[in-house]
């Protein structure tokens, strides 16, 4: 199981990718996502280009020295959301395609598959895979605090970075509350997979746990916010401890990545 602690531990490793300025890594991830999304819906070279970018991202993962098990587990945890949308595309006939070529295959319930729908679905799945790979790489190689500060410094509206900053704080807070509840349940020999107790009783205990999380998190959130104010939390607090500058290696990485993507787009 991949936990928040594991994700944050990965971001504290020391590698050429980890040492990059957080603004550079954030711009790189945004560039990859914008480029991938802007590719045509249906094109013969889409899959090859997307696979080439995916290979480049995986090379960066190896350079960063990330734990491959945790990395692929995180991707697999997100992938079903895009997989469900992509799998139904071959059976649909969206309006942006004028002419369809039906695949010669007899299916029950009057369903039919088209070549165009199959191409669109596979491209959609490949785009989703590349996007989540870049996001997982960014979050694995960048501390959450640095990511919020970098977003603030590159000009993303303050309202978004404020929400992201609060989400980071309360995400770990909720996780700590959940861990305490799980430890308390384990000391009482509660096992969700125990077949000797009724499912109704287990579901009731899970519901009680969820209610307890909401109540405890609300109360703890109030105390945490007051503590943040006492420690100087306010407008511009992220910039007060984030003073790093763009270095030569950061510029080289940006130029190298831009060159690779340009080469893939023009010659692949």
PDB file of C-alpha atoms in Angstrom, residues 148-259:
ATOM      1  CA  UNK A 148       3.126  24.994  -3.600  1.00  0.00           C
ATOM      2  CA  UNK A 149       5.789  27.695  -3.288  1.00  0.00           C
ATOM      3  CA  UNK A 150       6.912  27.122  -6.896  1.00  0.00           C
ATOM      4  CA  UNK A 151       3.336  27.442  -8.174  1.00  0.00           C
ATOM      5  CA  UNK A 152       3.036  30.716  -6.294  1.00  0.00           C
ATOM      6  CA  UNK A 153       6.300  32.074  -7.717  1.00  0.00           C
ATOM      7  CA  UNK A 154       5.569  31.259 -11.365  1.00  0.00           C
ATOM      8  CA  UNK A 155       2.383  33.318 -11.197  1.00  0.00           C
ATOM      9  CA  UNK A 156      -0.413  30.835 -10.618  1.00  0.00           C
ATOM     10  CA  UNK A 157      -3.279  32.775  -8.956  1.00  0.00           C
ATOM     11  CA  UNK A 158      -2.940  33.091  -5.213  1.00  0.00           C
ATOM     12  CA  UNK A 159      -6.374  31.542  -4.629  1.00  0.00           C
ATOM     13  CA  UNK A 160      -5.250  28.251  -6.235  1.00  0.00           C
ATOM     14  CA  UNK A 161      -1.942  28.060  -4.371  1.00  0.00           C
ATOM     15  CA  UNK A 162      -3.687  28.902  -1.097  1.00  0.00           C
ATOM     16  CA  UNK A 163      -6.155  26.056  -1.617  1.00  0.00           C
ATOM     17  CA  UNK A 164      -3.297  23.713  -2.576  1.00  0.00           C
ATOM     18  CA  UNK A 165      -1.318  24.749   0.491  1.00  0.00           C
ATOM     19  CA  UNK A 166      -4.258  24.109   2.805  1.00  0.00           C
ATOM     20  CA  UNK A 167      -4.961  20.787   1.085  1.00  0.00           C
ATOM     21  CA  UNK A 168      -1.367  19.638   1.679  1.00  0.00           C
ATOM     22  CA  UNK A 169      -1.554  20.510   5.364  1.00  0.00           C
ATOM     23  CA  UNK A 170      -4.939  18.911   5.991  1.00  0.00           C
ATOM     24  CA  UNK A 171      -4.180  15.865   3.852  1.00  0.00           C
ATOM     25  CA  UNK A 172      -1.414  14.836   6.223  1.00  0.00           C
ATOM     26  CA  UNK A 173      -3.608  15.787   9.171  1.00  0.00           C
ATOM     27  CA  UNK A 174      -6.412  13.485   8.005  1.00  0.00           C
ATOM     28  CA  UNK A 175      -3.907  10.722   7.382  1.00  0.00           C
ATOM     29  CA  UNK A 176      -2.564  11.032  10.939  1.00  0.00           C
ATOM     30  CA  UNK A 177      -6.102  10.838  12.341  1.00  0.00           C
ATOM     31  CA  UNK A 178      -6.857   7.750  10.232  1.00  0.00           C
ATOM     32  CA  UNK A 179      -3.654   6.048  11.425  1.00  0.00           C
ATOM     33  CA  UNK A 180      -4.605   6.601  15.078  1.00  0.00           C
ATOM     34  CA  UNK A 181      -8.059   5.113  14.468  1.00  0.00           C
ATOM     35  CA  UNK A 182      -6.568   2.080  12.703  1.00  0.00           C
ATOM     36  CA  UNK A 183      -4.119   1.488  15.564  1.00  0.00           C
ATOM     37  CA  UNK A 184      -6.978   1.713  18.076  1.00  0.00           C
ATOM     38  CA  UNK A 185      -8.984  -0.828  16.037  1.00  0.00           C
ATOM     39  CA  UNK A 186      -6.022  -3.197  15.792  1.00  0.00           C
ATOM     40  CA  UNK A 187      -5.543  -3.137  19.567  1.00  0.00           C
ATOM     41  CA  UNK A 188      -9.175  -4.296  19.850  1.00  0.00           C
ATOM     42  CA  UNK A 189      -8.487  -7.115  17.333  1.00  0.00           C
ATOM     43  CA  UNK A 190     -10.798  -5.564  14.741  1.00  0.00           C
ATOM     44  CA  UNK A 191     -10.197  -7.057  11.293  1.00  0.00           C
ATOM     45  CA  UNK A 192     -12.267  -5.939   8.335  1.00  0.00           C
ATOM     46  CA  UNK A 193     -11.633  -9.273   6.574  1.00  0.00           C
ATOM     47  CA  UNK A 194     -12.620 -11.449   9.535  1.00  0.00           C
ATOM     48  CA  UNK A 195     -15.223 -13.927   8.211  1.00  0.00           C
ATOM     49  CA  UNK A 196     -16.359 -14.988  11.681  1.00  0.00           C
ATOM     50  CA  UNK A 197     -18.318 -11.775  12.262  1.00  0.00           C
ATOM     51  CA  UNK A 198     -21.345 -10.492  10.366  1.00  0.00           C
ATOM     52  CA  UNK A 199     -20.830  -8.104   7.438  1.00  0.00           C
ATOM     53  CA  UNK A 200     -23.477  -5.781   8.872  1.00  0.00           C
ATOM     54  CA  UNK A 201     -21.468  -5.284  12.070  1.00  0.00           C
ATOM     55  CA  UNK A 202     -18.262  -4.669  10.077  1.00  0.00           C
ATOM     56  CA  UNK A 203     -20.003  -2.066   7.889  1.00  0.00           C
ATOM     57  CA  UNK A 204     -21.340  -0.340  11.012  1.00  0.00           C
ATOM     58  CA  UNK A 205     -17.841  -0.154  12.465  1.00  0.00           C
ATOM     59  CA  UNK A 206     -16.495   1.306   9.210  1.00  0.00           C
ATOM     60  CA  UNK A 207     -19.272   3.911   9.239  1.00  0.00           C
ATOM     61  CA  UNK A 208     -18.443   4.801  12.840  1.00  0.00           C
ATOM     62  CA  UNK A 209     -14.780   5.153  11.890  1.00  0.00           C
ATOM     63  CA  UNK A 210     -15.603   7.497   8.997  1.00  0.00           C
ATOM     64  CA  UNK A 211     -17.802   9.628  11.253  1.00  0.00           C
ATOM     65  CA  UNK A 212     -15.045   9.761  13.830  1.00  0.00           C
ATOM     66  CA  UNK A 213     -12.543  10.879  11.167  1.00  0.00           C
ATOM     67  CA  UNK A 214     -14.765  13.776  10.098  1.00  0.00           C
ATOM     68  CA  UNK A 215     -15.391  14.956  13.673  1.00  0.00           C
ATOM     69  CA  UNK A 216     -11.776  14.604  14.803  1.00  0.00           C
ATOM     70  CA  UNK A 217     -10.480  16.238  11.603  1.00  0.00           C
ATOM     71  CA  UNK A 218     -12.833  19.180  12.019  1.00  0.00           C
ATOM     72  CA  UNK A 219     -11.741  19.762  15.593  1.00  0.00           C
ATOM     73  CA  UNK A 220      -8.058  19.218  14.787  1.00  0.00           C
ATOM     74  CA  UNK A 221      -8.370  21.514  11.747  1.00  0.00           C
ATOM     75  CA  UNK A 222      -9.540  24.368  13.969  1.00  0.00           C
ATOM     76  CA  UNK A 223      -6.582  23.882  16.311  1.00  0.00           C
ATOM     77  CA  UNK A 224      -4.130  23.573  13.403  1.00  0.00           C
ATOM     78  CA  UNK A 225      -5.339  26.782  11.751  1.00  0.00           C
ATOM     79  CA  UNK A 226      -4.949  28.729  15.000  1.00  0.00           C
ATOM     80  CA  UNK A 227      -1.437  27.280  15.377  1.00  0.00           C
ATOM     81  CA  UNK A 228      -0.587  28.332  11.793  1.00  0.00           C
ATOM     82  CA  UNK A 229      -1.671  31.898  12.534  1.00  0.00           C
ATOM     83  CA  UNK A 230       0.444  31.929  15.697  1.00  0.00           C
ATOM     84  CA  UNK A 231       3.502  30.830  13.651  1.00  0.00           C
ATOM     85  CA  UNK A 232       3.178  33.697  11.173  1.00  0.00           C
ATOM     86  CA  UNK A 233       0.997  32.107   8.490  1.00  0.00           C
ATOM     87  CA  UNK A 234      -0.365  34.725   6.084  1.00  0.00           C
ATOM     88  CA  UNK A 235       0.044  36.361   2.693  1.00  0.00           C
ATOM     89  CA  UNK A 236       3.528  35.846   1.257  1.00  0.00           C
ATOM     90  CA  UNK A 237       4.613  33.336   3.886  1.00  0.00           C
ATOM     91  CA  UNK A 238       5.704  30.792   1.239  1.00  0.00           C
ATOM     92  CA  UNK A 239       8.099  33.274  -0.392  1.00  0.00           C
ATOM     93  CA  UNK A 240       9.730  34.036   2.948  1.00  0.00           C
ATOM     94  CA  UNK A 241      11.535  30.680   3.068  1.00  0.00           C
ATOM     95  CA  UNK A 242      11.777  29.946  -0.677  1.00  0.00           C
ATOM     96  CA  UNK A 243      14.815  31.818  -2.013  1.00  0.00           C
ATOM     97  CA  UNK A 244      16.458  29.431  -4.483  1.00  0.00           C
ATOM     98  CA  UNK A 245      17.538  30.705  -7.917  1.00  0.00           C
ATOM     99  CA  UNK A 246      17.448  29.136 -11.364  1.00  0.00           C
ATOM    100  CA  UNK A 247      20.867  27.524 -12.041  1.00  0.00           C
ATOM    101  CA  UNK A 248      22.702  26.363 -15.154  1.00  0.00           C
ATOM    102  CA  UNK A 249      21.575  22.740 -14.696  1.00  0.00           C
ATOM    103  CA  UNK A 250      17.939  23.879 -14.516  1.00  0.00           C
ATOM    104  CA  UNK A 251      18.231  25.786 -17.799  1.00  0.00           C
ATOM    105  CA  UNK A 252      20.049  22.837 -19.421  1.00  0.00           C
ATOM    106  CA  UNK A 253      17.284  20.444 -18.337  1.00  0.00           C
ATOM    107  CA  UNK A 254      14.591  22.711 -19.759  1.00  0.00           C
ATOM    108  CA  UNK A 255      16.430  23.091 -23.088  1.00  0.00           C
ATOM    109  CA  UNK A 256      17.116  19.336 -23.267  1.00  0.00           C
ATOM    110  CA  UNK A 257      13.481  18.455 -22.573  1.00  0.00           C
ATOM    111  CA  UNK A 258      12.192  21.076 -25.025  1.00  0.00           C
ATOM    112  CA  UNK A 259      14.598  19.765 -27.682  1.00  0.00           C
TER     113      UNK A 259
END
